[in-house]
Amino acid sequence: MDLSTRYLGMELRNPLVASASPLSGTVAGVQRLADAGVGAVVLPSLFEEQLRREAAQNGTWADAGTESFAESLSYFPAGAAIDPGPHQYVSLLERATGAVDIPVIASLNGSTTGGWTDYATALEEAGAAAIELNIYHLPGDPMFPGRDVEQRHVEILTTVKAVVDIPVAVKLSPYFSSTGEMALRLDRAGADGLVLFNRFLQPDIDPETLTVTARFGLSRPAEGRLPRAWIALLAGRVNACLAATTGVDHAADLARYLLAGADVVMTASALLRHGVAHAGVMLDGLSQWLARKGFASVSDARGLLSVPVDADGAASQRAAYVTVMQEANAGHRHW
Amino acid sequence: MTRATVDGNEAAASVAYRLSEVCCIYPITPSSPMAELADEWSSQGRPNLWGAVPSVVEMQSEGGAAGALHGSLQGGALATTFTASQGLLLMIPNMYKIAGELTPAVLHVAARSLAAQGLSIFGDHSDVMAVRQTGFALLASASVQEAHDLALVAHAATLATRIPFLHFFDGFRTSHELNTISLLDDADLRALVPDELVRAHRGRALSPDRPFIRGTAQNPDTYFQARETVNPFYAAVPGAVQDAMDALAGRTGRHYSVVEYSGHPQADRVIVVMGSAGQTVAETVTHLTALGERVGVAQVRLYRPFPARELVDALPPTVSRIAVLDRTKEPGSAGEPLFLDVTAALADAFQISERDTLPQIIGGRYGLSSKEFTPGMAAGIFAELAAAKPRRRFTVGITDDVSGSSLQYDPSLDIEPPGTVRAVFFGLGSDGTVGANKNTIKILGADEGAHAQGYFVYDSKKSGSQTVSHLRFGPMPIRAPYLVRHASFVGCHQFGLLERADVLGFAAPGATLLLNCPHRAEEVWDALPRPVQEQILAKRIELYAIDAGRIARDVGLGGRTNTVLQTCFFAISGVLPRDEAVARIKSAITKTYGRRGADVVARNTQAVDRALDGLHQIKVPGRVTSAIELPPVVPATAPEFVRTVTAEMLAGRGNDLPVSALPADGTYPVGTAAYEKRNISDLVAQWDPDLCIQCGNCSFVCPHSVIRSTYYDQAMLDGAPEGFRSAPLDARGLPGTEFTLQVYVEDCTGCELCVQACPVTAPGQPGHKAINLAPREPVLGSERANIAFFETLPVADRARVDFGTVRGAQFLKPLFEFSGACAGCGETPYIKLLSQLFGDRLLVANATGCSSIYGGNLPTTPWTAGPDGRGPAWSNSLFEDNAEFGLGFRLAADRQAQTARRRLSELREQAGAELVDEILSAPQLGESELASQRERIAELKRRLAAATCAVQPGQPADPVQDALLDLLSVADHLVRRSVWIVGGDGWAYDIGAGGLDHVLASGRNVNVLVLDTEVYSNTGGQSSKATPLGAVAKFAASGKTMPKKDLALQAIAYGYVYVARVAMGADPQQTLRAFREAEAYDGPSLIIAYSHCIAHGIEMRDGLGQQYRATASGYWPLIRYDPVLRDCGGNPFLLDSPRPRIPLSDYTRRELRYRALGNTDPAEAERLAALAQQAVDRQWDTYEEMATRGPAHFPPDARRPAPGAANVQEDH
């Protein structure tokens, strides 16, 4: 079965991509993912803010207690408190790229314009096959206008595109007033790929301790419906590749996304939940499904259930919504 | 020629490293930086003179380092080591061997005092004088430049002569003094160390290709003669050293002599001296000769082999009186070593008519433990030499009112050249003052033709510590190895220090004072204490002020006011044009902080710009306006010793204490820390009684024993101060009883561990707990009154307290309080718990290290006594022998207990049969049993005292009375004593491992508490065998590649050792249980306690959280191995913590020690992290398997009762 696909101008052996997660945080982890059969790997995001915070912490911790007591004028070897910068990430990228023969995509989350461009350049130099922009923009000011949020996304993309030659994808939030327009704007601004959607690490509240806690849950298949709907709508309407993420657990989820029009399907939750070897299980399942349905390749199945380009997208979505609502209500009719 | 501003350690190490192939290292103050630099350079791949990167190997002790050094040398390597003090003593056996075998080698020593009546980390020649007989040549450097130059001379001369060299310089005074020097380049080194000598050394090495044996055993027939074979080699040394010095002079223009005379060519009085004091005397001689005095100084650089001829030749024939100064004390000798050598040399010369006269020679001691030696003292000695009958032996620099040895001198003598700028800065360790001053020195010393010197005086405390920086700048080389006394600039970087230190005591008339002050410019003058205003007026001081704290906070630098104040110094002092100074500071900021990231650089740069705007000159009115008086150092109610001795030390006047004020045998009263109210934190713990569930967690974890709890009858609240807090005791069976948790706010360090440990959150106020940090100042007055009232409340009766719960144990009075440990220390909560549980019968043997320093570093003593006068008896012997020392406590206690029991049996009738039988059969496990036994002993002692009251000392007594007196002298031993051997991982895993192993194997009833910080914390974070895989530490700058030793399993292997691994932050109840079980176990016990540490690179307030994560990740499994269980048929191995539930990385990523490698070598960090996780998994599997084994799989306890432990055996 021909599982190959193209993503961001790259030929992938199959459409299953390991998305950013702790699994790809080490070279050994990337190797395990490659051995398990994935078509490409996205490294965990490089967070500029986190690096800056770590740099400040490192300095504070290294200075603590120094030059105070005659026997211990310092507590660390010189240089222990250096600014981590992107050094560690770049090293991971370099080593991972050298260790596997599938594309390794870097993921970047900057917090300053300089951060976006400097780090993007460093990632390109380190051999990234492509860069995924993880634009985690949560303005603390509730009065921050939505249009400005959108504009910020476009600016980041164009800024990064201006300094690198490798493909650049944008991992989008689903929380735009008009997600479709946002996608089209990014497409026009030169995005090589759109990754739908980002799942934000939203803090939780512990009612027992009355504290805000950091929690992160793995996605569930049902969560795939939203991105799938948008992929179905955007397929054929944008030049950018479309990557699906969220709610991928089994081969059937891959099939669903491909039918909707995704070029690649990304997952971290399935691999974290079932283990890295589950990639092989999903790919086998995909092959079997394609064969069972009489497809010779992934390309044959791709986009079969996308919203046709000549259709009225909104009307199509509306019609599907109404239909689904009617069926759902019908299922719960007790009278 | 390249110039640099470096300290003596770096000056020596830079030469030693380049001329060595092997460095065998071990940390000891003040030599540690030499080893650290060697390790750092090696890990950076810096090559030696021959292009190879030296192997730098940390050993388990200095003894080990010397052994490895000896082996390396015999293997043909050029090898060196760095050490001081006790470390050098541990090398002595090998030094004899190395010298006896004529092996070229150089030891670099930052000379330091030896532990005698007390340990001292500071500088004198006690250590090097203790090895003068080993056969090593001793070469003394007197300055930072000399430490650099003579290091080369030593390396060159040892290869030329085959005599091993010990190159030394004064600890701290030279080792830690920053000074501008000219550097020796590789060509200089190559010129003095010819390759053929290196090859000759290699040619003498052991080799199976040309075998021989070395190190034979010799017999009476030949040993003596063989010992004399080396004489020609020693005879050649002075000449060879001088040759090397001359060669050095030829290349550098810096001339040295093995004995160097300077002064009047026809001097009648001469001082002979060695080390940095030589500079002081030489400068004084210059001053005095200019005044017409015929004086001189002979500075001895080569001390062994003693250059008798060179000395005699150096002294002018006109000399009639000589004072020889020794920086050591040899009690009971005819004189100190240099004095005796000089006397012998001149006597010889006189006897063989090389000299016409024999000068009168007197000997004096000076400068022990870095005691200041000043031009005034040098002048005082010359004055003594001019006296009609100079004292034959003397001391200088102290007031000896016991033996009358001390000379008088003029302390105000100032001979420094007028072109030298002198500045003194007072700061706190946490504000970065010292770092900024080091920067300043490097900035100013960088100019061609400029010279700079910096010396820094630190505190005896690790938290809230005060620093004093002494800086000099000028156009001439600065040879003033003593503190600045007449400063033209004084910086006071903490406003509060004006009340605690005599800041202006250092100011010269007309000096400038820069004050970091939280007050507005117009309020500054009135905010000053009255005595400070008086000094400002009397000395006509110019006053400048800035609110540096606010600026630092505004630009995001927190409490680091250093950059702001450094900028102000340059702006006011005029040592550089202002614009140039600003540019230089900014350049230094980039250099210093560049690697820490753009944010740090930007914040500091902003601080520079803001500083100039915030600086104000304060108009000084013509009169004193302040009514603010300096607070008393200690309360008037303090004991006399505290008022007359401790308080003087606290006030910085310890130098003025006379000999008679100090105990002769190093014995000091306990509990004096309670009189020192340091108020080091603006935020302190405050209790909310309405929320509190009285669990005791906060006081359990408090590192400084500032949180106390008690319960008492409600009626006792009558007369309580308004605002005294209490709550009904949350316990059944005690109606009408109140509970109070009292915070000693003046002793609180604001570490926040208590807040982290508190399990309660206010329903309506997220983040508000039952104990919180709040500003100290508003509550200070009321809390003082509360504490005073609290201290009138009854202390819980030990017999009624439930020792088995965290809450119950916290009703026991801590007998370890208010130590100077780091804020949030992870060690001291364990020590406090120890003192609470067993304090009234506790003997502590404390290994040298953090715990001996915060436990026993004067001025104050945190170990204290309870209301009944009983409390822990504590002592520190050495670093390496602590287990053995503690075993000695046990042996003595057992012996005396046996004597007491035997005497009791013999005197059954006289002492009262019933009482005797009760005493001999009393169980002594529970507190009520112990209390009952104490009552019996008290009664016994009353009877014995009555029966022997007629006996007069020296008067013959009858045998029965002798026996009664004998019993009386040991009667206290009839209460079971608890012997604890306490120390850190450097001791337990490394230097003391052999002794610890042996003591555990002895089977005797001792308890060992290892405070495991996983590094040598006290000397600044060097790697030990407890350091975990993948962590970065000094001596493991590239990440530790060996796993942590499993000390617990080693001890468990004996079968009869009680072993526990505990982490208070993970499970305080398990900690408590382990302590009690260990103490109750009649045999050796070992507790390994996770102790978070500032050297881990963490938020100290998160220390308990890290303990929890260490356990949750499986890195630090909580275990107990209780041999008693095996005997009862149970599995003695108990795994107390659940299976790992977070990855190791969740624990490690929060600590700089683990993060650091990821920043410098990500691939290696990743490799080691994976291995560390595997090691954790494997260890867990092993432990889990052990926890499920049957008891038969563990070795049985085959011990028989120890002879002296009979009572304990019976009691059990």
Coordinates of N, CA, C and O in Angstrom, one line a residue, chain A residues 3-57:
Chain A
L3 N 1.5 4.5 1.2 CA 1.1 5.5 2.3 C 1.8 6.8 2.1 O 1.5 7.7 3.0
S4 N 2.6 7.0 1.2 CA 3.4 8.2 1.1 C 2.5 9.5 0.9 O 1.4 9.4 0.4
T5 N 3.0 10.5 1.4 CA 2.3 11.8 1.3 C 3.3 12.9 1.2 O 4.5 12.7 1.4
R6 N 2.8 14.1 0.9 CA 3.7 15.3 0.9 C 3.2 16.3 1.9 O 2.0 16.4 2.1
Y7 N 4.2 16.8 2.6 CA 3.8 17.8 3.6 C 4.9 18.8 3.7 O 6.1 18.5 3.8
L8 N 4.5 20.1 3.5 CA 5.5 21.2 3.5 C 6.6 21.0 2.5 O 7.8 21.3 2.8
G9 N 6.2 20.4 1.4 CA 7.1 20.2 0.3 C 8.0 19.0 0.5 O 8.9 18.8 -0.3
M10 N 7.8 18.3 1.5 CA 8.6 17.1 1.8 C 7.9 15.8 1.5 O 6.7 15.8 1.7
E11 N 8.6 14.8 1.0 CA 8.0 13.5 0.8 C 8.0 12.7 2.1 O 9.1 12.5 2.6
L12 N 6.9 12.4 2.6 CA 6.9 11.5 3.8 C 6.5 10.1 3.5 O 5.7 9.9 2.6
R13 N 7.0 9.2 4.2 CA 6.7 7.8 3.9 C 5.3 7.4 4.3 O 4.7 6.5 3.8
N14 N 4.7 8.2 5.2 CA 3.3 8.0 5.5 C 2.8 9.3 6.2 O 3.6 10.1 6.5
P15 N 1.5 9.4 6.3 CA 0.9 10.7 6.8 C 0.8 10.8 8.3 O 0.3 11.7 8.8
L16 N 1.4 9.8 9.0 CA 1.3 9.9 10.5 C 2.5 10.6 11.0 O 3.7 10.2 10.8
V17 N 2.3 11.7 11.7 CA 3.4 12.6 12.2 C 3.3 12.6 13.7 O 2.2 12.8 14.3
A18 N 4.4 12.4 14.4 CA 4.4 12.5 15.8 C 4.5 14.0 16.2 O 5.4 14.7 15.8
S19 N 3.4 14.5 16.8 CA 3.4 15.9 17.1 C 4.2 16.2 18.4 O 4.7 15.3 19.1
A20 N 4.4 17.5 18.6 CA 5.3 17.9 19.7 C 4.8 17.3 21.0 O 3.6 17.4 21.4
S21 N 5.7 16.6 21.7 CA 5.4 16.0 23.0 C 6.7 15.6 23.7 O 7.7 15.6 23.1
P22 N 6.6 15.2 24.9 CA 7.8 14.7 25.6 C 8.5 13.6 24.9 O 9.7 13.3 25.1
L23 N 7.7 12.8 24.1 CA 8.3 11.7 23.4 C 9.4 12.0 22.5 O 10.3 11.3 22.2
S24 N 9.3 13.2 21.9 CA 10.4 13.6 21.0 C 11.4 14.6 21.7 O 12.1 15.3 21.0
G25 N 11.4 14.6 23.0 CA 12.3 15.5 23.7 C 13.7 15.0 23.8 O 14.6 15.7 24.3
T26 N 14.0 13.8 23.4 CA 15.4 13.3 23.4 C 15.7 12.6 22.1 O 14.7 12.2 21.3
V27 N 16.9 12.5 21.8 CA 17.3 11.8 20.5 C 16.8 10.4 20.5 O 16.3 9.9 19.5
A28 N 17.0 9.7 21.7 CA 16.5 8.4 21.7 C 15.0 8.3 21.5 O 14.5 7.4 20.8
G29 N 14.3 9.3 22.0 CA 12.8 9.3 21.8 C 12.5 9.5 20.3 O 11.6 8.8 19.8
V30 N 13.2 10.4 19.7 CA 13.0 10.6 18.2 C 13.3 9.3 17.5 O 12.5 8.9 16.6
Q31 N 14.4 8.7 17.9 CA 14.7 7.4 17.2 C 13.6 6.4 17.4 O 13.3 5.6 16.4
R32 N 13.1 6.3 18.6 CA 12.0 5.3 18.8 C 10.8 5.6 18.0 O 10.2 4.7 17.4
L33 N 10.5 6.9 17.8 CA 9.4 7.3 17.0 C 9.6 6.9 15.5 O 8.7 6.4 14.9
A34 N 10.8 7.2 15.1 CA 11.2 6.8 13.7 C 11.1 5.3 13.5 O 10.6 4.8 12.5
D35 N 11.6 4.6 14.5 CA 11.6 3.1 14.4 C 10.2 2.6 14.4 O 9.9 1.6 13.8
A36 N 9.3 3.3 15.1 CA 7.9 2.9 15.2 C 7.2 3.2 13.9 O 6.1 2.7 13.7
G37 N 7.8 4.0 13.0 CA 7.2 4.1 11.6 C 6.6 5.4 11.3 O 6.1 5.6 10.1
V38 N 6.7 6.4 12.1 CA 6.0 7.7 11.8 C 6.7 8.3 10.6 O 7.8 8.0 10.3
G39 N 5.9 9.1 9.9 CA 6.4 9.8 8.7 C 7.3 11.0 9.0 O 8.2 11.3 8.2
A40 N 7.1 11.6 10.1 CA 7.9 12.8 10.5 C 7.7 13.0 12.0 O 6.8 12.4 12.6
V41 N 8.6 13.8 12.5 CA 8.5 14.1 13.9 C 8.6 15.6 14.2 O 9.4 16.3 13.5
V42 N 7.7 16.0 15.0 CA 7.8 17.4 15.5 C 8.4 17.4 16.9 O 7.9 16.7 17.7
L43 N 9.4 18.2 17.0 CA 10.1 18.3 18.4 C 9.2 19.1 19.3 O 8.3 19.9 18.9
P44 N 9.4 18.9 20.6 CA 8.6 19.8 21.6 C 8.9 21.3 21.3 O 10.0 21.6 20.8
S45 N 8.0 22.1 21.7 CA 8.2 23.5 21.4 C 9.3 24.1 22.2 O 9.5 23.9 23.3
L46 N 10.0 25.0 21.4 CA 11.0 25.8 22.1 C 10.3 27.1 22.6 O 9.8 27.8 21.7
F47 N 10.2 27.2 23.9 CA 9.5 28.4 24.4 C 10.4 29.5 24.8 O 11.2 29.3 25.8
E48 N 10.4 30.6 24.1 CA 11.3 31.7 24.4 C 11.1 32.2 25.9 O 12.1 32.4 26.6
E49 N 9.9 32.3 26.3 CA 9.7 32.8 27.6 C 10.2 31.9 28.7 O 10.8 32.3 29.7
Q50 N 10.1 30.6 28.4 CA 10.6 29.6 29.4 C 12.1 29.7 29.5 O 12.6 29.7 30.6
L51 N 12.7 29.9 28.3 CA 14.2 30.0 28.4 C 14.6 31.2 29.1 O 15.6 31.2 29.8
R52 N 13.9 32.3 28.9 CA 14.3 33.5 29.6 C 14.0 33.4 31.1 O 14.8 33.8 31.9
R53 N 13.0 32.7 31.5 CA 12.7 32.5 32.9 C 13.8 31.6 33.5 O 14.3 31.8 34.6
E54 N 14.1 30.6 32.7 CA 15.2 29.7 33.2 C 16.5 30.4 33.4 O 17.3 30.2 34.3
A55 N 16.8 31.3 32.4 CA 18.1 32.0 32.5 C 18.1 32.9 33.8 O 19.1 32.9 34.5
A56 N 17.0 33.5 34.1 CA 16.9 34.3 35.3 C 17.0 33.5 36.5 O 17.8 33.8 37.4
Q57 N 16.3 32.3 36.5 CA 16.4 31.4 37.7 C 17.8 30.9 37.8 O 18.3 30.9 39.0

